[in-house]
GROMACS .gro file of C-alpha atoms in nm:
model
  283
    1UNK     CA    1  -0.904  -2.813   0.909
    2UNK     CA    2  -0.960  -2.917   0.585
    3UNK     CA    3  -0.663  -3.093   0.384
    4UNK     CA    4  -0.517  -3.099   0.041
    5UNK     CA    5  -0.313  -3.298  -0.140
    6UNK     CA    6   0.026  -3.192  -0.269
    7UNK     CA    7   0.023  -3.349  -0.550
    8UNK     CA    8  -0.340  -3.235  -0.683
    9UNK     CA    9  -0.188  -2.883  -0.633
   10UNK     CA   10   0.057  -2.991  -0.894
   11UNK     CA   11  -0.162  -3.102  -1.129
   12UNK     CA   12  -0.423  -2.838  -1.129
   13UNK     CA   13  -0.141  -2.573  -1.203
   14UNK     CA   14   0.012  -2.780  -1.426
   15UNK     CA   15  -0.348  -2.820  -1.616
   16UNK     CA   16  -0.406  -2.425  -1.598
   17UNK     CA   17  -0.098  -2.370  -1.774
   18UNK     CA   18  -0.134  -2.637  -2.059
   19UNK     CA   19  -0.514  -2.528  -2.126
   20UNK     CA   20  -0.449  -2.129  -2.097
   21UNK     CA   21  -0.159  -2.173  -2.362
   22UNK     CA   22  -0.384  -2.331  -2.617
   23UNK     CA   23  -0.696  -2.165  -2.566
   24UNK     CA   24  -0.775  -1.817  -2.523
   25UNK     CA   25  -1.059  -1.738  -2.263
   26UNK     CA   26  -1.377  -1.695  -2.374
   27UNK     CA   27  -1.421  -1.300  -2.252
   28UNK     CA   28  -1.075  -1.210  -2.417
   29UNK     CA   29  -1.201  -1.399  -2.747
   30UNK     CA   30  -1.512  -1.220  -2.752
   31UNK     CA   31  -1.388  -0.888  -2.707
   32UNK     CA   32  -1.180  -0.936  -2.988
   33UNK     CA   33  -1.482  -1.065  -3.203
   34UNK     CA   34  -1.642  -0.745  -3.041
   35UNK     CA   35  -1.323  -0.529  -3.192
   36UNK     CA   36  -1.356  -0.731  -3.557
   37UNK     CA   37  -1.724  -0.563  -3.587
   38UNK     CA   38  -1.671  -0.232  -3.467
   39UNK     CA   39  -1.305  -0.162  -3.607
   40UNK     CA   40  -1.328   0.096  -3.902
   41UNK     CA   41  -1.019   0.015  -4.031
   42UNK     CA   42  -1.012  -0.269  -4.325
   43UNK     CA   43  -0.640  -0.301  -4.251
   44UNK     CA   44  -0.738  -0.342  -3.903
   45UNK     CA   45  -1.012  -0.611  -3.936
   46UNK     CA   46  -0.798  -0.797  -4.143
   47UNK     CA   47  -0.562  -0.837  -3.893
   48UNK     CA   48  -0.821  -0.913  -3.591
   49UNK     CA   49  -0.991  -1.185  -3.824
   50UNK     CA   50  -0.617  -1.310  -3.843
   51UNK     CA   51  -0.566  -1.307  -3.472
   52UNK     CA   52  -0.941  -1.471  -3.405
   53UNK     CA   53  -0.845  -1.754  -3.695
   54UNK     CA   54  -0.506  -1.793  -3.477
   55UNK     CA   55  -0.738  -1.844  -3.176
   56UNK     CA   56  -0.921  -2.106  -3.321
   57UNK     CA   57  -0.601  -2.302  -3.445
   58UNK     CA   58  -0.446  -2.317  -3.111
   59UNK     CA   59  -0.745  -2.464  -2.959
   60UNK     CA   60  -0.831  -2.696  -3.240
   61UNK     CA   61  -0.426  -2.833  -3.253
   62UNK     CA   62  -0.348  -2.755  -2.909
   63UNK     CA   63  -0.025  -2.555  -3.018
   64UNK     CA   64   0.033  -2.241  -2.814
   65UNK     CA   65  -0.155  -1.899  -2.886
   66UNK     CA   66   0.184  -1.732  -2.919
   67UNK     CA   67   0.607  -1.845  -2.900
   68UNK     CA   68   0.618  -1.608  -2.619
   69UNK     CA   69   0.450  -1.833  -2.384
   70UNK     CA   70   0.592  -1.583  -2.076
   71UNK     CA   71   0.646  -1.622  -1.694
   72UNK     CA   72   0.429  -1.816  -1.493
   73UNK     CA   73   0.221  -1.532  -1.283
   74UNK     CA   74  -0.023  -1.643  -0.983
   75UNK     CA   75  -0.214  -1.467  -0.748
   76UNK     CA   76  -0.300  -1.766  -0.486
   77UNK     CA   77  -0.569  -1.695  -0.158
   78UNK     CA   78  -0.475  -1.944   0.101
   79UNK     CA   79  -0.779  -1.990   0.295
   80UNK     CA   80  -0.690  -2.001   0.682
   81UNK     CA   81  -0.863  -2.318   0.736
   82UNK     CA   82  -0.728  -2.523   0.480
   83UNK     CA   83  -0.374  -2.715   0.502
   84UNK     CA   84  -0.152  -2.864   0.211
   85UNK     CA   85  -0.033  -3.210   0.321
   86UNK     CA   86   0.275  -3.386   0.134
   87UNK     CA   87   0.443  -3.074   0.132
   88UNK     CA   88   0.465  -2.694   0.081
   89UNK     CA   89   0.166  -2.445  -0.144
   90UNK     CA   90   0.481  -2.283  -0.296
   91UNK     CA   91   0.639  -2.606  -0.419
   92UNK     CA   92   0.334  -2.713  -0.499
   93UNK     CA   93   0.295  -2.374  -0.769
   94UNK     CA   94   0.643  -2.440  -0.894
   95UNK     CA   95   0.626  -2.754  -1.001
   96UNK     CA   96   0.343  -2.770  -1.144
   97UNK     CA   97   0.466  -2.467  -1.341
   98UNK     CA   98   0.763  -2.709  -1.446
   99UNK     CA   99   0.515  -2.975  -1.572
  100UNK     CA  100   0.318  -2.748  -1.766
  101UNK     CA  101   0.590  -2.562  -1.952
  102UNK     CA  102   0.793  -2.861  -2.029
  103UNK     CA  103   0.489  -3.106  -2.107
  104UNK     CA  104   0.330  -2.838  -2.325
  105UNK     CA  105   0.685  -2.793  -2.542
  106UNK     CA  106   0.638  -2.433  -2.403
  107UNK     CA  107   0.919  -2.174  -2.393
  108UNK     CA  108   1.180  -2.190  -2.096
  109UNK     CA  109   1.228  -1.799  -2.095
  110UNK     CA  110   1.387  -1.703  -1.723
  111UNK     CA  111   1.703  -1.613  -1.782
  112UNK     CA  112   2.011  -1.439  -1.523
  113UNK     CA  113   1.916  -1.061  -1.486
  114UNK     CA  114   2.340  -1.051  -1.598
  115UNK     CA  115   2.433  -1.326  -1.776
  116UNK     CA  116   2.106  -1.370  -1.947
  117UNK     CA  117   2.168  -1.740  -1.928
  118UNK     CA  118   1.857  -1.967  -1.966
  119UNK     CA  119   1.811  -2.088  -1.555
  120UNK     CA  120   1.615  -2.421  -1.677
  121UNK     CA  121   1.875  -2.639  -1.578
  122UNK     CA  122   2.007  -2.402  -1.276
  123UNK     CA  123   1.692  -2.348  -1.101
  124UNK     CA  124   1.426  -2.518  -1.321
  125UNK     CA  125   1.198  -2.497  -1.635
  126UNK     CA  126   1.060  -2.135  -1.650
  127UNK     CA  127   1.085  -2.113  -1.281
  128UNK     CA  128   1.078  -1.970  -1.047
  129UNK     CA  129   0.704  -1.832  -1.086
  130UNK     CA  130   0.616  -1.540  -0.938
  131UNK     CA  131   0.359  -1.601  -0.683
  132UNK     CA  132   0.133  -1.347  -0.454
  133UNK     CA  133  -0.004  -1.512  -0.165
  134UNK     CA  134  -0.266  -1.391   0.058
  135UNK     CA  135  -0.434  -1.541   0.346
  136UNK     CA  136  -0.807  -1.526   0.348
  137UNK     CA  137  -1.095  -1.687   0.566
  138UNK     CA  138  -1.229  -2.039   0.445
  139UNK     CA  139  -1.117  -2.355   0.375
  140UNK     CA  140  -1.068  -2.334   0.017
  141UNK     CA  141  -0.708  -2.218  -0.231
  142UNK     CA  142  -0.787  -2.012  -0.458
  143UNK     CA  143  -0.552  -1.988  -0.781
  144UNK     CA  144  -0.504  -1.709  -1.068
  145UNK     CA  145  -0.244  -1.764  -1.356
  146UNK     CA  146  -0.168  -1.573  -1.612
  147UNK     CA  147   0.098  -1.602  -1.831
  148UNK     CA  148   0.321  -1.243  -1.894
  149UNK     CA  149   0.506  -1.170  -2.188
  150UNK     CA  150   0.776  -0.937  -2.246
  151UNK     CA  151   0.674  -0.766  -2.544
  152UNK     CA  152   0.337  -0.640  -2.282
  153UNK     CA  153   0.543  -0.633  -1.944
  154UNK     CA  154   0.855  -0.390  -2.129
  155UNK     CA  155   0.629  -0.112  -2.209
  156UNK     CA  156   0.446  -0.145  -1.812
  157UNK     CA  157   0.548   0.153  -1.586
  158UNK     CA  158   0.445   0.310  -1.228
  159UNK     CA  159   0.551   0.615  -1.084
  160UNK     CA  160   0.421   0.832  -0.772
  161UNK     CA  161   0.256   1.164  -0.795
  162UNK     CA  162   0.234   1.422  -0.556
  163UNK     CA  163  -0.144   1.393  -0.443
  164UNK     CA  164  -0.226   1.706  -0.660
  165UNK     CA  165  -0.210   1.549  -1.006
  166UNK     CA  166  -0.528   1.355  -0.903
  167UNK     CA  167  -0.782   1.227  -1.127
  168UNK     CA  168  -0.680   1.442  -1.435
  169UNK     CA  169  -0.292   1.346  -1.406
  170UNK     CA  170  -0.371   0.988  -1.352
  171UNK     CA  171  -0.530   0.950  -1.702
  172UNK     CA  172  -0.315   1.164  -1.841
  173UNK     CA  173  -0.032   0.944  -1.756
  174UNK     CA  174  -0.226   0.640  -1.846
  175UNK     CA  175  -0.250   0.773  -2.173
  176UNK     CA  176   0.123   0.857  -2.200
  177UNK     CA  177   0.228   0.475  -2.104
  178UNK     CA  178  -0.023   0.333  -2.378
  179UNK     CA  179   0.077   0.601  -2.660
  180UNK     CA  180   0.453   0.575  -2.601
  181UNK     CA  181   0.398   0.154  -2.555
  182UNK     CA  182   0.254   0.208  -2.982
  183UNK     CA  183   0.291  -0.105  -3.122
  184UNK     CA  184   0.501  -0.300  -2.963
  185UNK     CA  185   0.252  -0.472  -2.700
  186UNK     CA  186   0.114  -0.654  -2.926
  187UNK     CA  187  -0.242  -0.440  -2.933
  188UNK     CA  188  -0.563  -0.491  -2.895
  189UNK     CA  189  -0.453  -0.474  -2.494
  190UNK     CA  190  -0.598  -0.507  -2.182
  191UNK     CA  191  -0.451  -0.208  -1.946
  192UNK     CA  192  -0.428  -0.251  -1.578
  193UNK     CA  193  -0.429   0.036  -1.378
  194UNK     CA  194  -0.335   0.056  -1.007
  195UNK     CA  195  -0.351   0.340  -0.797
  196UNK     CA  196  -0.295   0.419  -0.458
  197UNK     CA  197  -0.120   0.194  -0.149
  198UNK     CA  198   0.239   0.196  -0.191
  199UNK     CA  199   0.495   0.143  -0.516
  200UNK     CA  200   0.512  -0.199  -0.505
  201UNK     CA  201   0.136  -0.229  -0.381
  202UNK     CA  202   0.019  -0.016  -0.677
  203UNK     CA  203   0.214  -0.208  -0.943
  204UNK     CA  204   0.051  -0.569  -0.758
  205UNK     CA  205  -0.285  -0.429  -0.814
  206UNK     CA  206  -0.221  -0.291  -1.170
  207UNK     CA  207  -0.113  -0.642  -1.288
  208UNK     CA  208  -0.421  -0.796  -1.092
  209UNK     CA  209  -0.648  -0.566  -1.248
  210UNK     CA  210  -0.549  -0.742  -1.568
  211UNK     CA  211  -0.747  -1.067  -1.430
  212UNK     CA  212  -1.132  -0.897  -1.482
  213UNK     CA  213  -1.345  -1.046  -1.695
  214UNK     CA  214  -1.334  -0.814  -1.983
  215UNK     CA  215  -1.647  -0.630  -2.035
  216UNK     CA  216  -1.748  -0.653  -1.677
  217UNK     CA  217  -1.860  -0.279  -1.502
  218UNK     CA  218  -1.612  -0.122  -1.208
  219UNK     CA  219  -1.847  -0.180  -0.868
  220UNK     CA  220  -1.729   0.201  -0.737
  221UNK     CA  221  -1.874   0.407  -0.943
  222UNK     CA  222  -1.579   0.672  -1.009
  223UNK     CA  223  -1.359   0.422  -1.160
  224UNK     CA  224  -1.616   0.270  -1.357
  225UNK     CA  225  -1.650   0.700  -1.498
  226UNK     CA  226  -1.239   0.691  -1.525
  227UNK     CA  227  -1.222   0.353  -1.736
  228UNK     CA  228  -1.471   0.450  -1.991
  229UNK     CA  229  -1.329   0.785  -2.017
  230UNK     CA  230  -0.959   0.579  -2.054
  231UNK     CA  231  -1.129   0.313  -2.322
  232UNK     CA  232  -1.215   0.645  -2.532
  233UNK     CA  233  -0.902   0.811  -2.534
  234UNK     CA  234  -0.707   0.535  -2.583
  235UNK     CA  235  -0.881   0.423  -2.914
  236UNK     CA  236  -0.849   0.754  -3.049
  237UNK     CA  237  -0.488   0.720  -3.057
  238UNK     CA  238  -0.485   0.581  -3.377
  239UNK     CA  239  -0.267   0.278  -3.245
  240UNK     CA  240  -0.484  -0.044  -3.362
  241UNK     CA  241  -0.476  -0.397  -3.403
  242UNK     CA  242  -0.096  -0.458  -3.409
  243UNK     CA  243   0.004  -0.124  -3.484
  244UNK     CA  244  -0.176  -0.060  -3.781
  245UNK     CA  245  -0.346   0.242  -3.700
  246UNK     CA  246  -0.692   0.139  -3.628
  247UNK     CA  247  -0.975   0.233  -3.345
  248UNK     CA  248  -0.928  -0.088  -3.147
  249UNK     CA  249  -0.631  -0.016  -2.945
  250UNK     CA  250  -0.777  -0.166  -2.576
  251UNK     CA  251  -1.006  -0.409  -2.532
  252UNK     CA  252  -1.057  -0.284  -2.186
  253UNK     CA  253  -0.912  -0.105  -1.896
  254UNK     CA  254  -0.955  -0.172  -1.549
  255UNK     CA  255  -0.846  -0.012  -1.236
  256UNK     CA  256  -0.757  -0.155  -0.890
  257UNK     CA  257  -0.763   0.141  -0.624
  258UNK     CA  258  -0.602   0.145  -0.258
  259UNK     CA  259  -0.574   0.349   0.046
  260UNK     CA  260  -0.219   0.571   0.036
  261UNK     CA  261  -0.048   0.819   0.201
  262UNK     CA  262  -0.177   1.162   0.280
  263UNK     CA  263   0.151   1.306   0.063
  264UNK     CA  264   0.187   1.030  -0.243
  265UNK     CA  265  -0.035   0.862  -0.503
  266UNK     CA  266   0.095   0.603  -0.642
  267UNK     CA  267   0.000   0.460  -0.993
  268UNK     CA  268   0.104   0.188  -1.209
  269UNK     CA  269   0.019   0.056  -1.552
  270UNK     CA  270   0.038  -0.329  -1.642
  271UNK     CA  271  -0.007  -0.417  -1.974
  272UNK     CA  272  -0.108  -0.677  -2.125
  273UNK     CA  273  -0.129  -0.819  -2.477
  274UNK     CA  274  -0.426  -0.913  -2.708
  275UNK     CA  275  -0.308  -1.336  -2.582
  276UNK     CA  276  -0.460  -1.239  -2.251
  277UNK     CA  277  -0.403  -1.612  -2.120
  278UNK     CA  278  -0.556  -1.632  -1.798
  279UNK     CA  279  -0.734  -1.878  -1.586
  280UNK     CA  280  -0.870  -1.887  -1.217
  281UNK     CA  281  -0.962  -2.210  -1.034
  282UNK     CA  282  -1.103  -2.322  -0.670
  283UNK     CA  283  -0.950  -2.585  -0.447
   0.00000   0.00000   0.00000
């Protein structure tokens, strides 16, 4: 059984969340350098060469990529041979969330669902994070974050079909979400799509989806047909860069399947904004 320490959980996390808020990952900034040259808008390009110089000053300065610095998001495999001594993974996650937000100067932002009272003092600094565990073979932790806005997570919505509306209805909805979401994302996006499982499983894999490496090919073959097909439509909607009415609405769009029902498909879209902040480590 192979050990690790509570307090290097901490850290890592912690680390994740102060480097991701400063500096943009390297497949999100090139598919945005990608979107500069093939945009056909000047309006457009002007505003992706404004978002790429933002890029560059956050990482230069270390000041975050945007105010909305979001809710802490982590998809964590626990390997089954692997145990956390000093005290518990999910304590682990949250405070290292805590460190990162307040040592960064980084927005508290979870509020009462009622009230809409900051909880930083209640219940901690930007916690609690939302975590999705999984136990896997090995001996290792593995660790996604992502930070999630609400400007991208407002305009995210899943529904269930009747099995029927297959293939066709599934991009047609896609294309629904992304037309009526205009704007107010914060485009270029990165659009998760989850289908199949349950509700709740399809909306999980919609938001995981959002962790590809942009520019990286669907392995099953169908999906790979369905996102390029997506990519297309969605840049003819005339949404661009910010809302300006460009050809470089989505930087990509990739789809999580699952096994459902024999009477429901499920499908969800996850949004997320052109400050795709994400970062995956090993432990």
């Amino acid at each position: 059984m192979r050990e690790i320490k509570y307090e290097d959980i901490v850290k890592s996390v912690k680390d994740m969340i102060l480097y991701s808020a400063t500096n943009l990952p390297k497949d999100a900034y090139k598919a945005l350098q990608s979107a500069y040259d093939t945009e056909k808008s000047e309006v457009c390009r002007q505003v992706l060469k404004q978002i790429l110089e933002n890029a560059d000053i956050a990482a230069n300065e270390a000041r975050p990529l945007c105010q909305d610095t979001g809710l802490a998001v982590f998809f964590v495999k626990v390997g089954e041979d692997v145990k956390v001594v000093g005290g518990s993974l999910k304590k682990a996650i949250n405070e290292g969330t805590e460190q990162g937000y307040k040592e960064g100067y980084l927005r508290a932002s979870t509020c009462h669902w009622d009230t809409r009272a900051n909880l930083k003092d209640e219940v901690g600094y930007n916690l609690p994070a939302i975590i999705h565990f999984d136990i896997v073979e090995g001996d290792k932790i593995d660790i996604e974050y992502a930070a999630k806005g609400g400007g991208s997570e407002n305009v995210s919505r899943a529904t269930v079909f009747p099995p029927a509306k297959g293939r066709k209805g599934i991009i047609e909805y896609v294309k629904q979400v992304i037309s009526d979401a205009g704007p107010n994302p914060c485009p270029p996006l990165t659009v998760g799509v989850g289908i199949g499982g349950t509700f709740e499983k399809a909306v999980i894999s919609s938001k995981h989806a959002l962790f590809r490496e942009l520019g990286s090919k669907n392995p099953d073959p169908v999906l790979e047909s369905m996102e390029e097909e997506l990519m297309h439509l969605l840049n003819n909607l005339g949404i661009g860069a910010m809302g300006m009415g460009g050809t470089q609405t989505v930087l990509g769009v990739h789809i999580e399947k699952n096994p459902c029902h024999i009477a429901s498909l499920p499908v969800s879209v996850n949004v997320q904004c052109h400050s795709s902040r994400h970062m995956h480590i090993t432990l």
